[in-house]
PDB file of C-alpha atoms in Angstrom:
ATOM      1  CA  UNK A   9      24.270 -12.688 -43.979  1.00 50.00           C
ATOM      2  CA  UNK A  10      22.634 -10.496 -41.314  1.00 52.00           C
ATOM      3  CA  UNK A  11      18.962  -9.742 -41.387  1.00 53.00           C
ATOM      4  CA  UNK A  12      17.641  -6.356 -40.360  1.00 55.00           C
ATOM      5  CA  UNK A  13      14.340  -7.551 -38.965  1.00 58.00           C
ATOM      6  CA  UNK A  14      15.598  -7.705 -35.362  1.00 55.00           C
ATOM      7  CA  UNK A  15      14.250 -10.021 -32.704  1.00 57.00           C
ATOM      8  CA  UNK A  16      10.620 -10.943 -32.848  1.00 57.00           C
ATOM      9  CA  UNK A  17       8.739 -13.233 -30.510  1.00 58.00           C
ATOM     10  CA  UNK A  18       7.481 -16.476 -32.000  1.00 60.00           C
ATOM     11  CA  UNK A  19       4.010 -15.880 -30.574  1.00 63.00           C
ATOM     12  CA  UNK A  20       3.646 -12.210 -29.659  1.00 62.00           C
ATOM     13  CA  UNK A  21       1.041 -11.411 -27.038  1.00 63.00           C
ATOM     14  CA  UNK A  22      -1.032  -8.359 -26.338  1.00 61.00           C
ATOM     15  CA  UNK A  23       1.075  -7.335 -23.339  1.00 57.00           C
ATOM     16  CA  UNK A  24      -1.881  -7.725 -20.987  1.00 59.00           C
ATOM     17  CA  UNK A  25      -0.329 -10.648 -19.089  1.00 57.00           C
ATOM     18  CA  UNK A  26       2.926  -8.753 -18.630  1.00 53.00           C
ATOM     19  CA  UNK A  27       1.275  -5.572 -17.395  1.00 53.00           C
ATOM     20  CA  UNK A  28      -0.949  -7.482 -14.975  1.00 55.00           C
ATOM     21  CA  UNK A  29       2.046  -9.324 -13.538  1.00 56.00           C
ATOM     22  CA  UNK A  30       3.579  -5.994 -12.530  1.00 55.00           C
ATOM     23  CA  UNK A  31       0.845  -5.133 -10.100  1.00 50.00           C
ATOM     24  CA  UNK A  32      -2.792  -4.975  -9.337  1.00 49.00           C
ATOM     25  CA  UNK A  33      -4.275  -8.328 -10.263  1.00 51.00           C
ATOM     26  CA  UNK A  34      -3.206 -10.438  -7.283  1.00 54.00           C
ATOM     27  CA  UNK A  35      -3.013  -9.722  -3.589  1.00 52.00           C
ATOM     28  CA  UNK A  36       0.755 -10.205  -3.594  1.00 56.00           C
ATOM     29  CA  UNK A  37       1.037  -7.610  -6.356  1.00 85.00           C
ATOM     30  CA  UNK A  38      -0.701  -5.038  -4.216  1.00 92.00           C
ATOM     31  CA  UNK A  39       0.297  -3.313  -1.009  1.00 95.00           C
ATOM     32  CA  UNK A  40      -1.155  -2.458   2.369  1.00 97.00           C
ATOM     33  CA  UNK A  41      -0.835   0.953   3.974  1.00 98.00           C
ATOM     34  CA  UNK A  42      -0.265   0.998   7.727  1.00 98.00           C
ATOM     35  CA  UNK A  43      -1.290   4.423   9.009  1.00 98.00           C
ATOM     36  CA  UNK A  44      -0.263   5.316  12.555  1.00 97.00           C
ATOM     37  CA  UNK A  45      -2.338   8.010  14.250  1.00 97.00           C
ATOM     38  CA  UNK A  46      -3.034   9.562  17.630  1.00 93.00           C
ATOM     39  CA  UNK A  47      -5.833  12.014  18.410  1.00 89.00           C
ATOM     40  CA  UNK A  48      -5.687  13.939  15.108  1.00 92.00           C
ATOM     41  CA  UNK A  49      -8.972  13.140  13.430  1.00 94.00           C
ATOM     42  CA  UNK A  50      -8.805  15.918  10.817  1.00 94.00           C
ATOM     43  CA  UNK A  51      -5.238  14.995   9.849  1.00 95.00           C
ATOM     44  CA  UNK A  52      -6.157  11.311   9.577  1.00 96.00           C
ATOM     45  CA  UNK A  53      -9.213  12.137   7.497  1.00 96.00           C
ATOM     46  CA  UNK A  54      -7.084  14.148   5.042  1.00 96.00           C
ATOM     47  CA  UNK A  55      -4.545  11.312   4.836  1.00 97.00           C
ATOM     48  CA  UNK A  56      -7.269   8.798   4.038  1.00 98.00           C
ATOM     49  CA  UNK A  57      -8.706  11.059   1.336  1.00 97.00           C
ATOM     50  CA  UNK A  58      -5.285  11.232  -0.356  1.00 97.00           C
ATOM     51  CA  UNK A  59      -5.237   7.426  -0.619  1.00 98.00           C
ATOM     52  CA  UNK A  60      -8.565   7.208  -2.465  1.00 98.00           C
ATOM     53  CA  UNK A  61      -8.202   5.577  -5.892  1.00 97.00           C
ATOM     54  CA  UNK A  62      -4.506   4.862  -5.307  1.00 97.00           C
ATOM     55  CA  UNK A  63      -3.481   2.121  -7.769  1.00 94.00           C
ATOM     56  CA  UNK A  64      -2.360  -1.247  -6.344  1.00 94.00           C
ATOM     57  CA  UNK A  65      -3.697  -0.417  -2.870  1.00 96.00           C
ATOM     58  CA  UNK A  66      -5.195  -3.504  -1.220  1.00 96.00           C
ATOM     59  CA  UNK A  67      -6.323  -2.045   2.105  1.00 97.00           C
ATOM     60  CA  UNK A  68      -5.536   0.576   4.724  1.00 98.00           C
ATOM     61  CA  UNK A  69      -4.941  -0.431   8.323  1.00 98.00           C
ATOM     62  CA  UNK A  70      -5.171   2.467  10.755  1.00 98.00           C
ATOM     63  CA  UNK A  71      -3.289   1.890  13.999  1.00 98.00           C
ATOM     64  CA  UNK A  72      -5.284   3.909  16.521  1.00 97.00           C
ATOM     65  CA  UNK A  73      -2.754   4.810  19.230  1.00 96.00           C
ATOM     66  CA  UNK A  74      -5.172   6.797  21.396  1.00 95.00           C
ATOM     67  CA  UNK A  75      -5.969   4.393  24.223  1.00 94.00           C
ATOM     68  CA  UNK A  76      -8.266   6.941  25.916  1.00 94.00           C
ATOM     69  CA  UNK A  77     -11.002   6.939  23.265  1.00 94.00           C
ATOM     70  CA  UNK A  78     -12.445   4.999  20.363  1.00 92.00           C
ATOM     71  CA  UNK A  79     -12.066   6.213  16.776  1.00 92.00           C
ATOM     72  CA  UNK A  80     -15.043   8.135  15.444  1.00 84.00           C
ATOM     73  CA  UNK A  81     -17.243   6.533  12.832  1.00 75.00           C
ATOM     74  CA  UNK A  82     -17.255   9.270  10.183  1.00 87.00           C
ATOM     75  CA  UNK A  83     -14.204   8.596   8.000  1.00 94.00           C
ATOM     76  CA  UNK A  84     -13.798   9.064   4.241  1.00 95.00           C
ATOM     77  CA  UNK A  85     -14.894   6.103   2.162  1.00 94.00           C
ATOM     78  CA  UNK A  86     -12.187   4.613  -0.012  1.00 97.00           C
ATOM     79  CA  UNK A  87     -12.213   2.174  -2.895  1.00 97.00           C
ATOM     80  CA  UNK A  88     -10.560  -0.389  -0.579  1.00 97.00           C
ATOM     81  CA  UNK A  89     -11.306  -1.522   2.976  1.00 97.00           C
ATOM     82  CA  UNK A  90     -10.149   0.681   5.849  1.00 97.00           C
ATOM     83  CA  UNK A  91      -9.660  -1.250   9.080  1.00 97.00           C
ATOM     84  CA  UNK A  92      -8.963   0.231  12.495  1.00 97.00           C
ATOM     85  CA  UNK A  93      -6.868  -1.476  15.147  1.00 97.00           C
ATOM     86  CA  UNK A  94      -7.202   0.071  18.600  1.00 96.00           C
ATOM     87  CA  UNK A  95      -4.086  -0.852  20.516  1.00 96.00           C
ATOM     88  CA  UNK A  96      -3.775  -1.376  24.264  1.00 95.00           C
ATOM     89  CA  UNK A  97      -0.601   0.703  24.586  1.00 96.00           C
ATOM     90  CA  UNK A  98       0.392   3.931  22.836  1.00 96.00           C
ATOM     91  CA  UNK A  99       3.694   3.158  21.127  1.00 96.00           C
ATOM     92  CA  UNK A 100       5.374   4.215  17.903  1.00 94.00           C
ATOM     93  CA  UNK A 101       6.499   0.594  17.621  1.00 96.00           C
ATOM     94  CA  UNK A 102       2.905  -0.494  16.910  1.00 96.00           C
ATOM     95  CA  UNK A 103       3.649   0.170  13.235  1.00 94.00           C
ATOM     96  CA  UNK A 104       6.079  -2.769  13.212  1.00 94.00           C
ATOM     97  CA  UNK A 105       3.704  -5.393  14.592  1.00 96.00           C
ATOM     98  CA  UNK A 106       3.063  -8.117  11.975  1.00 94.00           C
ATOM     99  CA  UNK A 107      -0.735  -7.788  12.138  1.00 96.00           C
ATOM    100  CA  UNK A 108      -2.706 -10.804  10.890  1.00 96.00           C
ATOM    101  CA  UNK A 109      -4.819  -8.461   8.780  1.00 96.00           C
ATOM    102  CA  UNK A 110      -1.875  -7.791   6.448  1.00 96.00           C
ATOM    103  CA  UNK A 111      -2.298 -10.097   3.444  1.00 92.00           C
ATOM    104  CA  UNK A 112       0.142  -8.494   1.008  1.00 90.00           C
ATOM    105  CA  UNK A 113       3.894  -8.881   0.632  1.00 87.00           C
ATOM    106  CA  UNK A 114       4.422  -5.130   0.368  1.00 90.00           C
ATOM    107  CA  UNK A 115       3.561  -2.772   3.236  1.00 94.00           C
ATOM    108  CA  UNK A 116       3.875   1.014   3.302  1.00 97.00           C
ATOM    109  CA  UNK A 117       4.080   2.380   6.840  1.00 97.00           C
ATOM    110  CA  UNK A 118       3.091   6.034   7.216  1.00 97.00           C
ATOM    111  CA  UNK A 119       2.385   8.529   9.946  1.00 96.00           C
ATOM    112  CA  UNK A 120      -0.940  10.316   9.581  1.00 96.00           C
ATOM    113  CA  UNK A 121       0.774  13.635   8.795  1.00 95.00           C
ATOM    114  CA  UNK A 122       2.934  12.375   5.915  1.00 94.00           C
ATOM    115  CA  UNK A 123       1.841  13.847   2.583  1.00 94.00           C
ATOM    116  CA  UNK A 124       3.106  11.651  -0.243  1.00 95.00           C
ATOM    117  CA  UNK A 125       1.701  12.145  -3.724  1.00 96.00           C
ATOM    118  CA  UNK A 126       0.070   9.137  -5.357  1.00 95.00           C
ATOM    119  CA  UNK A 127       2.652   8.989  -8.149  1.00 94.00           C
ATOM    120  CA  UNK A 128       5.432   8.859  -5.532  1.00 94.00           C
ATOM    121  CA  UNK A 129       3.775   5.923  -3.780  1.00 95.00           C
ATOM    122  CA  UNK A 130       3.186   4.086  -7.069  1.00 93.00           C
ATOM    123  CA  UNK A 131       6.825   4.642  -8.054  1.00 91.00           C
ATOM    124  CA  UNK A 132       8.016   3.204  -4.732  1.00 91.00           C
ATOM    125  CA  UNK A 133       5.717   0.198  -5.126  1.00 92.00           C
ATOM    126  CA  UNK A 134       6.951  -0.456  -8.662  1.00 89.00           C
ATOM    127  CA  UNK A 135      10.532  -0.416  -7.339  1.00 87.00           C
ATOM    128  CA  UNK A 136       9.594  -2.957  -4.687  1.00 86.00           C
ATOM    129  CA  UNK A 137       8.075  -5.181  -7.383  1.00 85.00           C
ATOM    130  CA  UNK A 138      11.048  -4.768  -9.715  1.00 82.00           C
ATOM    131  CA  UNK A 139      13.605  -5.374  -6.964  1.00 83.00           C
ATOM    132  CA  UNK A 140      11.745  -8.202  -5.254  1.00 78.00           C
ATOM    133  CA  UNK A 141      14.236 -10.325  -3.373  1.00 75.00           C
ATOM    134  CA  UNK A 142      16.924  -7.645  -3.511  1.00 77.00           C
ATOM    135  CA  UNK A 143      15.477  -5.373  -0.822  1.00 67.00           C
ATOM    136  CA  UNK A 144      15.569  -6.044   2.901  1.00 58.00           C
ATOM    137  CA  UNK A 145      12.813  -8.450   3.873  1.00 56.00           C
ATOM    138  CA  UNK A 146      11.679 -10.287   6.987  1.00 53.00           C
TER     139      UNK A 146
END
């Protein structure tokens, strides 16, 4: 005889463990943004502001490609650390350097003038988490 009660877990949980495992509670379940910029302070400032309060964001690393001057000190404050790396040579390839400051498995590399909405970034991160091991990796 078939029962109509369906499948039920022996010890159902609250779902908290499951939701935490999908992002946010560990460094590996977060991502780092690499932001490449050159001499566009206002554009960089706007890009940083768009990242404020972005879920699952661990830190922002700004690759400062302007070898002629230092970055200014007045940047928007975010809920995560923002670190600047001033490179010795201006190169678009600086975005691909495996910087020691990256502590997460997932990295989002952006130019300073890219305008992605937060929900688009979160969706992409969730895909990376869901397809872990199936996407191209180093």
